[in-house]
Coordinates of C-alpha atoms in Angstrom, one line a residue:
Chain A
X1 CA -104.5 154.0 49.1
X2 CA -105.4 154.5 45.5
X3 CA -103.3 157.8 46.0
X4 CA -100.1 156.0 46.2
X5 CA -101.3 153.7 44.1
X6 CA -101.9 156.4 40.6
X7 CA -98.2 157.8 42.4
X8 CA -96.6 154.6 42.2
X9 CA -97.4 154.1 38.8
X10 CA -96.3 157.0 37.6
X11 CA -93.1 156.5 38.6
X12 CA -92.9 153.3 37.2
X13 CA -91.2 154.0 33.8
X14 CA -88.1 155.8 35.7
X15 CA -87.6 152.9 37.5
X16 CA -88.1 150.4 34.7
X17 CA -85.5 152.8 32.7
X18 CA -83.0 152.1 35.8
X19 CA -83.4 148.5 35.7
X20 CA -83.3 147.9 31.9
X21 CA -80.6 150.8 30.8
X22 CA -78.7 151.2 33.9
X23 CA -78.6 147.5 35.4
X24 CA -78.9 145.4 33.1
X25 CA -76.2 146.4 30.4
X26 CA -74.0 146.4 33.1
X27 CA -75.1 143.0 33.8
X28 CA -74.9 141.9 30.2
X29 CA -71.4 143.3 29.6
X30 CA -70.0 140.7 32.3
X31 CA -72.7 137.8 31.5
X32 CA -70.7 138.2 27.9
X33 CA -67.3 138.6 29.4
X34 CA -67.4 134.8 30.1
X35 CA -68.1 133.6 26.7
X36 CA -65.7 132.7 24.4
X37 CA -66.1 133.6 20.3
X38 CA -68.0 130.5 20.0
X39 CA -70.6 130.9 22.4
X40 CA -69.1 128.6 25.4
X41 CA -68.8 129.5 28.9
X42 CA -65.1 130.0 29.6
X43 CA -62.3 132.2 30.8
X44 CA -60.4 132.4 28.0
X45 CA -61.0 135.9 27.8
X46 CA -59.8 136.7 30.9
X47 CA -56.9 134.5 30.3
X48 CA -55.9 136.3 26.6
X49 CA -56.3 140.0 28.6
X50 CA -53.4 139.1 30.4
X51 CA -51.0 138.0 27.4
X52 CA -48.5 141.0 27.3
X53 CA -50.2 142.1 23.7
X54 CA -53.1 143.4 26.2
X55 CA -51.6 144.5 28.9
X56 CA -48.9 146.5 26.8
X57 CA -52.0 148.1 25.1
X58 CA -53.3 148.9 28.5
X59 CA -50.3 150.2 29.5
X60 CA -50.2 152.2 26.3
X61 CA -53.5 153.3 26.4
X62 CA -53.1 154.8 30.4
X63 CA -49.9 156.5 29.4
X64 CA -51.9 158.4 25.9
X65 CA -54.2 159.3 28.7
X66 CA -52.2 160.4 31.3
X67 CA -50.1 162.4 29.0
X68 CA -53.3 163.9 27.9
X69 CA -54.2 164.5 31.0
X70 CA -51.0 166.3 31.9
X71 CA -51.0 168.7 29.1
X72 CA -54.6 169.9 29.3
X73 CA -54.3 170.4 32.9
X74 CA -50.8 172.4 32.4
X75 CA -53.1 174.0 29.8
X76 CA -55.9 174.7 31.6
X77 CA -55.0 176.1 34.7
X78 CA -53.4 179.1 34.0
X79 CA -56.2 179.7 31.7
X80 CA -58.6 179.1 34.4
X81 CA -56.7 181.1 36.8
X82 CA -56.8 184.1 34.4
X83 CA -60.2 184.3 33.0
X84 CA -60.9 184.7 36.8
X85 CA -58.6 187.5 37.0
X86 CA -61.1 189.0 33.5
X87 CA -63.9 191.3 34.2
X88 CA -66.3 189.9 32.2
X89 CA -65.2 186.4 34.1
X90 CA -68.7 184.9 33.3
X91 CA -68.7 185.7 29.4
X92 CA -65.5 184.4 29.0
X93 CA -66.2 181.1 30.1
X94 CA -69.3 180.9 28.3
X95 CA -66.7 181.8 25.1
X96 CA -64.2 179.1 26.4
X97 CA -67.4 176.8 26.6
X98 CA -69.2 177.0 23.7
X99 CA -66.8 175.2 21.5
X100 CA -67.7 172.3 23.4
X101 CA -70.6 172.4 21.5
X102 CA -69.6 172.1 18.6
X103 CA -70.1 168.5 17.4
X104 CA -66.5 166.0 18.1
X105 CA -66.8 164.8 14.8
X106 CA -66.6 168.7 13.3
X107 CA -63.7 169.2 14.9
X108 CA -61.6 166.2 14.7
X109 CA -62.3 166.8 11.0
X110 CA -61.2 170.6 10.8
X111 CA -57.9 169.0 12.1
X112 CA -57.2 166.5 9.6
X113 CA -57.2 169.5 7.0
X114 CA -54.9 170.9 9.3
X115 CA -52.4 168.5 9.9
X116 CA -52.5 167.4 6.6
X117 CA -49.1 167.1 4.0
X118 CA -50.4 170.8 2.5
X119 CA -52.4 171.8 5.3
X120 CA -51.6 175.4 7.1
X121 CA -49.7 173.5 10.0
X122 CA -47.4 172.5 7.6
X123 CA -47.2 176.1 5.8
X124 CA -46.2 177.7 9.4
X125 CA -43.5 175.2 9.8
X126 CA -42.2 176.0 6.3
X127 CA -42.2 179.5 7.2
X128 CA -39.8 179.2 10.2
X129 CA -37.6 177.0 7.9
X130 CA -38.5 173.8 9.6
X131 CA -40.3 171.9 6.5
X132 CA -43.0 170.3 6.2
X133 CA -43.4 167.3 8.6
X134 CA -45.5 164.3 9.0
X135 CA -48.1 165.5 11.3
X136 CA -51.5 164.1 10.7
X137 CA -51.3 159.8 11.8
X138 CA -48.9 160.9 14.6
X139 CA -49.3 160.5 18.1
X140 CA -48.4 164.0 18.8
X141 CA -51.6 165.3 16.7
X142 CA -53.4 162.5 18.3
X143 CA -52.1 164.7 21.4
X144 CA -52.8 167.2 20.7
X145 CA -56.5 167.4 19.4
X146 CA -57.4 165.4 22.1
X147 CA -56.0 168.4 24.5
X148 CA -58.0 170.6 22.0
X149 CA -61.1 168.7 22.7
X150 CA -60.7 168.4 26.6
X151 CA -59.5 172.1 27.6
X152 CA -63.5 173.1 27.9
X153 CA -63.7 170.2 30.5
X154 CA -60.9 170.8 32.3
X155 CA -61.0 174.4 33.0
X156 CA -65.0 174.6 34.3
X157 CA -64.4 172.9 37.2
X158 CA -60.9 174.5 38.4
X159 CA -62.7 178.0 37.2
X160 CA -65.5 177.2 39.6
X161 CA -63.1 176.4 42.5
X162 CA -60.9 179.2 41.9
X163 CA -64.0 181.6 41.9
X164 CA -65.2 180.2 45.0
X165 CA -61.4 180.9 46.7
X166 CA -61.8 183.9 49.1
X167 CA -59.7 186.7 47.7
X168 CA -58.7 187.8 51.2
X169 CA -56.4 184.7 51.7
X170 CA -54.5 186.0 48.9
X171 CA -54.0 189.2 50.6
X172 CA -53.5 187.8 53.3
X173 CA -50.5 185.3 52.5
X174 CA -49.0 188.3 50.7
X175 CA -49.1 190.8 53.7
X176 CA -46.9 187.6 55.3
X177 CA -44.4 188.2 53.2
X178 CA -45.0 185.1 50.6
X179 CA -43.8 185.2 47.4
X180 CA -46.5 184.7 44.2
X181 CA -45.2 181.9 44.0
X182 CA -45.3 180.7 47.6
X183 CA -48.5 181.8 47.7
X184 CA -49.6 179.9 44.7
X185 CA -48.1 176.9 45.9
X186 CA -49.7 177.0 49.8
X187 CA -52.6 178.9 49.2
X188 CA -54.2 178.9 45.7
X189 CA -53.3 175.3 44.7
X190 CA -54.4 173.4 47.8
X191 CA -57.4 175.5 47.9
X192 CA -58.5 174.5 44.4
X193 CA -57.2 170.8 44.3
X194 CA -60.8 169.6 44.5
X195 CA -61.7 171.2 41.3
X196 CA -57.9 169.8 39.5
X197 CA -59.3 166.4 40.9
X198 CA -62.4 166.6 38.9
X199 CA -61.3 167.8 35.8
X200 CA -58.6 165.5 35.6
X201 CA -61.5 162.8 36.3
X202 CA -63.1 164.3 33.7
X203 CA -60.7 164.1 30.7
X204 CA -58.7 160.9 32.3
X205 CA -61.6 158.8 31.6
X206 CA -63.0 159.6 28.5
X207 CA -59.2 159.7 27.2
X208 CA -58.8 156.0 27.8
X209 CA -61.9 155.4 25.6
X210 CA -61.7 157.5 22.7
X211 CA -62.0 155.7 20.0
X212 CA -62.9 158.0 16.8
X213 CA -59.7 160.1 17.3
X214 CA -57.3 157.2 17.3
X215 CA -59.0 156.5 13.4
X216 CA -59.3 160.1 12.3
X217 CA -56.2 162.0 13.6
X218 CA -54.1 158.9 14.8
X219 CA -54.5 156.8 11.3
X220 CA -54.7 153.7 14.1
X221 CA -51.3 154.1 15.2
X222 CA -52.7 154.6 19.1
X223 CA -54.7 151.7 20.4
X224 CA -56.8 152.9 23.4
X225 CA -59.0 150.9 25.2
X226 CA -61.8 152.0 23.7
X227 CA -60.6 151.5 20.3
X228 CA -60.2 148.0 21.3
X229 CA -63.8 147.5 22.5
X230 CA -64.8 148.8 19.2
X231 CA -62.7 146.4 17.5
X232 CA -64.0 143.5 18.9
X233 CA -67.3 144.6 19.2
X234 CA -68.1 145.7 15.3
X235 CA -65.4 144.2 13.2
X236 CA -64.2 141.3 14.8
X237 CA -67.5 140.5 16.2
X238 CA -66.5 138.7 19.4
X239 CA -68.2 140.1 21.6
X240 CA -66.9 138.1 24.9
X241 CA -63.7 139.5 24.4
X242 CA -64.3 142.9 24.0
X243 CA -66.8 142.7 27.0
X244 CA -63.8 141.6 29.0
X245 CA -62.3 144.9 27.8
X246 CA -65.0 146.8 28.6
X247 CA -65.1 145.4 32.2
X248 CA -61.4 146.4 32.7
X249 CA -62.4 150.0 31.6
X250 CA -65.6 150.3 33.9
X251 CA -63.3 148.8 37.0
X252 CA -60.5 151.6 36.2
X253 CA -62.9 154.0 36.2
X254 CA -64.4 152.8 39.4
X255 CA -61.0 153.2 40.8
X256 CA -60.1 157.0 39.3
X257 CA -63.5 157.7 40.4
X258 CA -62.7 156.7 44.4
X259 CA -59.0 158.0 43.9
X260 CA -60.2 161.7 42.5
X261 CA -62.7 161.3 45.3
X262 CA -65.4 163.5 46.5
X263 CA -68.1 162.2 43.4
X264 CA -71.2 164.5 45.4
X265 CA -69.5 167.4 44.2
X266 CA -68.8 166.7 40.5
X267 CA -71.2 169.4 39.0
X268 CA -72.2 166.6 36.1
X269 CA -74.9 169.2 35.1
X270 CA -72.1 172.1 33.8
X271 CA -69.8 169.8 32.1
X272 CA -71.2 170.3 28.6
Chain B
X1 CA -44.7 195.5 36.9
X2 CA -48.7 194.6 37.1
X3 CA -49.2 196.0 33.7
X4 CA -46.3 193.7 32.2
X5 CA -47.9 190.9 34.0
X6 CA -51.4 191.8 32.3
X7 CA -49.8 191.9 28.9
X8 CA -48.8 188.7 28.9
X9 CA -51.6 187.2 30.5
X10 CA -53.3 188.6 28.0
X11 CA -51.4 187.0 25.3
X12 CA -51.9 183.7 26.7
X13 CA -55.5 184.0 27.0
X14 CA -55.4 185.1 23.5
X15 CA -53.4 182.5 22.1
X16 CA -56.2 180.4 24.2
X17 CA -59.1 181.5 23.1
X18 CA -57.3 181.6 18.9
X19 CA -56.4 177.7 19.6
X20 CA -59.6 176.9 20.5
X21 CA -61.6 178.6 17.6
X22 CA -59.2 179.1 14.9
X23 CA -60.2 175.4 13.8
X24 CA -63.6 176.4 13.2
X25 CA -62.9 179.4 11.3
X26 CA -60.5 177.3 9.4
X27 CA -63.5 175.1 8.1
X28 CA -66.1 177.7 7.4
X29 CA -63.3 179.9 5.6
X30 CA -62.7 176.6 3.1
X31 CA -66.1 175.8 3.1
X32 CA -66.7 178.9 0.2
X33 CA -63.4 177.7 -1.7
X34 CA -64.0 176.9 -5.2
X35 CA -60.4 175.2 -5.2
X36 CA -61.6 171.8 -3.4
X37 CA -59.3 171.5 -1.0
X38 CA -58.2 172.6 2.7
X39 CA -55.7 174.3 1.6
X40 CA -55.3 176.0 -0.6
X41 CA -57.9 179.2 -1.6
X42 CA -58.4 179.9 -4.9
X43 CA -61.7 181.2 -5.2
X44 CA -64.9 182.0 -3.2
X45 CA -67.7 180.1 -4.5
X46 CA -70.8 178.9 -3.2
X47 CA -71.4 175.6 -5.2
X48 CA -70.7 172.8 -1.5
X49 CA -73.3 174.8 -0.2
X50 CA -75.9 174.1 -3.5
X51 CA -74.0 170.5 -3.7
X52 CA -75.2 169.9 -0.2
X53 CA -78.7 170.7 -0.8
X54 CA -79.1 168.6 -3.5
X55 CA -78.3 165.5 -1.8
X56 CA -81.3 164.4 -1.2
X57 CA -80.0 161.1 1.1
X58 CA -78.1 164.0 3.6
X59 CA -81.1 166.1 3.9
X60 CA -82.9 162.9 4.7
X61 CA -79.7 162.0 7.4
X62 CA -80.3 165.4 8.7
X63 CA -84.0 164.9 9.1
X64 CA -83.6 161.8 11.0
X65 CA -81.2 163.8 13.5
X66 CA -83.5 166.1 14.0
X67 CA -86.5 163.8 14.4
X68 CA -84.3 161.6 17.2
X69 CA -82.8 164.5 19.0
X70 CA -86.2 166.0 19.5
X71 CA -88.2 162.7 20.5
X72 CA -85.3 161.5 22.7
X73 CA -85.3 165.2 24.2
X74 CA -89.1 165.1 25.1
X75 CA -89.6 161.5 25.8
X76 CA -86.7 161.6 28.1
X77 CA -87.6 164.4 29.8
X78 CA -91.1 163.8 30.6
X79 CA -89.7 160.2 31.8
X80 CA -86.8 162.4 34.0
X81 CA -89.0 164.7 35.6
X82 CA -91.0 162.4 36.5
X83 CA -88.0 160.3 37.7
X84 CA -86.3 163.5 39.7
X85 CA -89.4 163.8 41.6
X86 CA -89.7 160.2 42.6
X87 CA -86.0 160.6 43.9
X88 CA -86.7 164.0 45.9
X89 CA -90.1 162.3 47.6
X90 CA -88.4 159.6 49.2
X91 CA -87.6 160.1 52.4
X92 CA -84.6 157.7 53.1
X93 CA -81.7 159.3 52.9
X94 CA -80.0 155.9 51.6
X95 CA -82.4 154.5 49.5
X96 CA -82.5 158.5 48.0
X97 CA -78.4 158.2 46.9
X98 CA -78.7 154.8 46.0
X99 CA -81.2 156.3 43.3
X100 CA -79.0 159.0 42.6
X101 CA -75.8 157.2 42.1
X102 CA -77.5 154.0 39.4
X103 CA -78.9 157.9 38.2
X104 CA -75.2 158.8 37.3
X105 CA -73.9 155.6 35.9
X106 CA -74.5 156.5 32.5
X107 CA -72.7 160.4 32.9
X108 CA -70.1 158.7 34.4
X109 CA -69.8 156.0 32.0
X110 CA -67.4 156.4 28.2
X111 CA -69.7 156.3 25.4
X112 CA -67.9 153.2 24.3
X113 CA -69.0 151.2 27.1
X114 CA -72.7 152.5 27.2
X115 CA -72.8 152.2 22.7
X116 CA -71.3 148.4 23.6
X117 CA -74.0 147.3 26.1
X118 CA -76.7 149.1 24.6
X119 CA -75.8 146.9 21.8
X120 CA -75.5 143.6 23.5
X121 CA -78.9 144.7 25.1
X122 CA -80.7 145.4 22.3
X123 CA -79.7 143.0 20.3
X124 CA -81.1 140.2 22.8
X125 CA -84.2 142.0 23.4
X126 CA -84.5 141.4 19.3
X127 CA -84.9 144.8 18.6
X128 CA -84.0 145.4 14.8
X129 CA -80.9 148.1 14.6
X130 CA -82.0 151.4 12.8
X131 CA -84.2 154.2 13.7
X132 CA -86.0 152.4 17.1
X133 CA -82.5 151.0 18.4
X134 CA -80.9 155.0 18.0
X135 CA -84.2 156.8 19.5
X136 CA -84.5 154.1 22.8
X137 CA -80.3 154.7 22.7
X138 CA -80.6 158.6 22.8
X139 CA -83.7 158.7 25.1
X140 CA -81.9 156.4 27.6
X141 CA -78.5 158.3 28.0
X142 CA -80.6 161.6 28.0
X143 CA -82.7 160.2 31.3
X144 CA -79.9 161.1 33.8
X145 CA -79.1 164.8 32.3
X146 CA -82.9 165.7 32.9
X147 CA -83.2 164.3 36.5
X148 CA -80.0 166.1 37.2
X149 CA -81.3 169.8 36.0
X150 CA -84.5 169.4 37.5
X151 CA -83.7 168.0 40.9
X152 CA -81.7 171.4 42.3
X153 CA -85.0 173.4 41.4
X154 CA -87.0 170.7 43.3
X155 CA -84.9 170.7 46.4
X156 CA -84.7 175.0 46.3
X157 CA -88.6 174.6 46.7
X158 CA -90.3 174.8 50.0
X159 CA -92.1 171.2 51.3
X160 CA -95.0 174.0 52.6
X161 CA -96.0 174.9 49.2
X162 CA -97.1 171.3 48.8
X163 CA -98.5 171.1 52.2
X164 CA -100.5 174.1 51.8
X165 CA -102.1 172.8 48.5
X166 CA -102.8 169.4 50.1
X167 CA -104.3 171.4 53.2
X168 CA -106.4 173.2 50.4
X169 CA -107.4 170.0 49.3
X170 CA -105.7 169.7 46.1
X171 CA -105.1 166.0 45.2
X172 CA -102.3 164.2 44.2
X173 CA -102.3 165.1 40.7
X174 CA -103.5 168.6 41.0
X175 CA -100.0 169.1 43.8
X176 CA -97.8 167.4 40.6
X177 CA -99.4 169.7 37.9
X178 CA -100.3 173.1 39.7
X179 CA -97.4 173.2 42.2
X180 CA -94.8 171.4 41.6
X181 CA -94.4 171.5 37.6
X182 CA -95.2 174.8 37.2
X183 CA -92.4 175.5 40.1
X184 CA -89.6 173.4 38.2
X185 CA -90.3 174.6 34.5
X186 CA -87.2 176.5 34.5
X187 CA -85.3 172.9 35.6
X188 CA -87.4 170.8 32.8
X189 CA -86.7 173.7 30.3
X190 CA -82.5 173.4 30.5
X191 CA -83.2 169.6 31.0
X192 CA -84.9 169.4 27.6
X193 CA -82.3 171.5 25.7
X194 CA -79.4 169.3 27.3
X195 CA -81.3 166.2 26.3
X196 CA -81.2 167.7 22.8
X197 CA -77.9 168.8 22.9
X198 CA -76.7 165.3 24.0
X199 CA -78.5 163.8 21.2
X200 CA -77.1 165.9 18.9
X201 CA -73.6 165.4 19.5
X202 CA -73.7 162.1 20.2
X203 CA -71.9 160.0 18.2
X204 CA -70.2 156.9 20.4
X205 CA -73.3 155.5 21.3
X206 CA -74.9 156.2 17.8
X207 CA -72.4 154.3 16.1
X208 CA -72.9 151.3 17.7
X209 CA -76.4 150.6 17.5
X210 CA -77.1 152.1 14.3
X211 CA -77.7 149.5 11.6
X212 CA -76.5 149.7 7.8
X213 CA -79.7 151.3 6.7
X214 CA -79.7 154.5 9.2
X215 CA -77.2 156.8 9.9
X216 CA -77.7 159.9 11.9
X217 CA -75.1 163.3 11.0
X218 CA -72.2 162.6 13.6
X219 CA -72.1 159.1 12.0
X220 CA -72.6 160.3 8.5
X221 CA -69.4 162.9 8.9
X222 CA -67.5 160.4 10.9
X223 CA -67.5 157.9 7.8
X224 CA -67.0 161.0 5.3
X225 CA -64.3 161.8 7.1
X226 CA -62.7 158.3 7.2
X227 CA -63.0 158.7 3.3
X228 CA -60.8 162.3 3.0
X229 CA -61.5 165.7 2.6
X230 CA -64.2 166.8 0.5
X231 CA -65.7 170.3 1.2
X232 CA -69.3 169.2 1.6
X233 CA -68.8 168.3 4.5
X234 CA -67.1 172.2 4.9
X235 CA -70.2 173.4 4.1
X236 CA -72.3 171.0 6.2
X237 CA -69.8 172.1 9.4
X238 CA -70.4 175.6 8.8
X239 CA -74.3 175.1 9.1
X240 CA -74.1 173.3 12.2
X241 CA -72.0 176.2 13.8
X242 CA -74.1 178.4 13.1
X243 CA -76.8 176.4 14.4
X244 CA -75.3 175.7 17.9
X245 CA -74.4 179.4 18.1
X246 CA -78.2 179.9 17.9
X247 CA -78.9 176.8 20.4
X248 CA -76.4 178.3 23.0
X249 CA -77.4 181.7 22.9
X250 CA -81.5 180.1 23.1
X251 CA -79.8 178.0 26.2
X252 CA -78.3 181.4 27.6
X253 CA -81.3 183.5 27.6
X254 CA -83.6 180.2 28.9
X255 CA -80.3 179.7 31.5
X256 CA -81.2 183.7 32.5
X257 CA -84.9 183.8 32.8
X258 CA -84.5 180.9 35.0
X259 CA -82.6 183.0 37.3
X260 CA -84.4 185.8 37.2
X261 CA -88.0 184.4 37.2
X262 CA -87.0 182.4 40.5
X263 CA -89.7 182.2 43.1
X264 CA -91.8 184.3 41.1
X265 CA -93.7 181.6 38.7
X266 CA -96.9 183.5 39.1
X267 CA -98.9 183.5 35.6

């Protein structure tokens, strides 16, 4: 008895963390959905989501990501596929990781120099005769450092399932007679789709909410979601609305989560 | 044919591997130029680096990160440990995912949603926004990291050791801090460095619940940075690399003594 009593309590500030930082903001975030800027209960909120001025920027905001998605996945896969093809396959990815590492903020900064009017982007495409261009407050570098920033995540987990792919299929399809490219398409890429799924969870989600890229690199010409709940939450101040927001974000995620399926596997512990 | 094909694999890893690190390079190369601007070199000097050390209100931001990354990291995993075993004792297997999955909310969740509840939820618990609001922000998105690197070691362990030590008549606290602990300090090891890591780099959540008068270095950059160029912060990047080069190679070699030292926790 006063066993499970000293065990209980020790356990007691795990669970209190649960029920204060995991259930309750959650809680809180659609308590404040409901309240309008002056403090009533209403559904105005929900009402001004759905004027097409926030449903375009939704719509907006899901094509930035899956455009991001798209070119870091076209990115990463061959990447992926190669570094397992390396010797050293481990200390490669370690390399590919470790920039990961390296604080957002650092890097979305190192662009800005680079994109800029005089920066060495500029210098390359005056060097193939193109002139210099308008890069930095584009979408495309928006784009593109936003790919930058996701590679890392996207290649772990198609590395891991590539790794885990038994080699003797491979030999196997060829002794068949399949083309590479057959045998990419029947064998390889079915094989690994778990590992595509994740990644793309993993980049898809977090792209719909950045929100320090869009005002570094993107000079506020992309409005994602999340630079919307930032909006409302720490200039405007009005807090119902961009709760509203921010419940739209947590149910699309809810439903990329069951769509990319298969959450047990998600190694959450390697994605850094 | 297959050597072709390796060439240009090759290239394409290459051009990989340049992408990804030619922008840090970029900023530490600037970082010693005495011209002042990202582009274009006209001297090496070191006088960013003696600028940064003489402001006094950066050293102090710098502090501050340090000070929250490494009480977030060890309250949050003494809190996570503690929380990962709670999860691997119970017996039902529902109640068990139930735990694992309000566990993974906050992984799962974008740092815009967790910095904007955080906020509503501080706020109403009256809690003043500055250092207390950052180090309760940091220690509660750290929880979940911890419980997640120390549950695998837990369930790799055999349920006899701890039946053995009960049988021996250990009690309930000696099984916790002669068995089980001493078993999973490889797992609360890489929890503790990812807690830190996630601190560090944090700057979403951060920038939502710090007030006016505190500012930790992700936020500090991010607002530099909204302001222009200005190689300080050059010199300030080139610092950090260097010091998460040293915190990854630290993580490796904990990462490989883990593996090696397995079963084998003997003192």
């Amino acid at each position: 008895m006063e066993n499970k009593v000293t065990r209980n309590l020790v356990f007691i500030p795990y669970a209190l963390w649960i029920l204060i930082f995991v259930i309750a903001p959650v809680t809180l975030v659609l308590y404040y959905s409901f309240f309008d800027i002056e403090g009533n209960l209403s559904l105005v909120n929900y009402k001004t989501f759905f004027t097409p001025v926030y449903l375009k920027m939704t719509l907006s905001s899901f094509w930035y990501a899956f455009l991001i998605t798209a070119v870091t996945l076209l990115v990463a896969y061959p990447t992926a596929y190669l570094i397992t093809r390396t010797k050293h396959k481990h200390l490669w990815l370690l390399l590919i990781i470790a920039p990961s590492w390296i604080n957002l903020l650092l890097k979305a900064y190192a662009f800005i120099g680079i994109f800029g009017t005089y920066g060495t982007a500029n210098a390359i495409l005056e060097v193939f005769g193109i002139g210099s261009k308008q890069l930095l407050f584009t979408d495309f570098s928006f784009v593109f450092v936003s790919v930058y920033i996701f590679i890392p995540f996207m290649i772990l987990p198609i590395f891991n399932s590539l790794n885990e792919l038994n080699p003797s299929l491979l030999d196997a399809s060829r002794d068949l007679g399949a083309s590479k490219w057959t045998t990419f398409r029947r064998v390889i890429f079915p094989l690994t789709i778990q590992g595509v799924k994740s990644g793309c969870q993993v980049v898809f989600i977090p792209a719909l909410s950045l929100f320090m890229l869009t005002r570094l690199i993107a000079g506020n010409k992309v409005i994602t979601l999340g630079t919307a709940i930032e909006q409302q939450f720490l200039v405007t101040q009005d807090w119902g609305m961009g709760s509203t927001i921010a419940v739209f974000l947590i149910i699309f995620m809810v439903v990329i989560m069951v769509a990319t399926g298969n959450r047990k596997k998600r190694g959450a512990k390697n994605e850094r | 044919m297959r050597d072709k094909l390796a060439i240009s694999s090759k290239a394409y890893l290459f051009i990989i591997f340049f992408i990804l690190y030619a922008p840090i390079f970029y900023l530490v190369y600037y970082s010693f130029n005495s011209g002042g601007t990202m582009s274009n070199f006209e001297g090496f000097t070191l006088d960013w680096y003696k600028e940064l050390f003489g402001d006094t209100r950066l050293l102090i931001i710098v502090l501050n990160t340090f000070v929250i990354a490494l009480l977030s990291a060890l309250v949050s995993t003494i809190i996570g440990v503690l929380g990962a075993i709670w999860i691997h004792s119970i017996k039902q297997r529902q109640t068990q995912n139930t735990l694992l999955s309000l566990n993974n909310v906050l992984i799962v969740s974008p740092d815009v949603i967790i910095g904007a509840s955080f906020l509503i939820l501080l706020t109403m618990a009256g809690i003043k926004l500055g250092f207390y609001s950052v180090l309760l922000s940091h220690i509660a998105f750290s929880i979940p990291i911890v419980v997640l690197m120390v549950l695998p070691k837990l369930k790799e362990m055999s349920p006899s050791l701890i039946d053995a030590a009960r049988d021996l008549g250990a009690s309930q606290w000696q099984v916790l801090t002669k068995v089980i602990i001493p078993y999973i300090t490889p797992g609360i090891f890489a929890g503790f460095f990812m807690a830190l890591t996630y601190s560090f780099d944090d700057f979403a959540v951060t920038f939502f619940v710090t007030g006016n008068g505190f500012s930790t270095l992700s936020v500090e950059i991010y607002s530099l940075a909204r302001r222009g160029i200005s190689l300080n912060i050059n010199a300030l990047s080139t610092l950090l690399f260097i010091f998460t080069m040293l915190l990854v190679v630290g993580y490796y070699f904990i990462a490989q003594r883990g593996n090696t030292r397995g079963l084998g926790v003997r003192k």
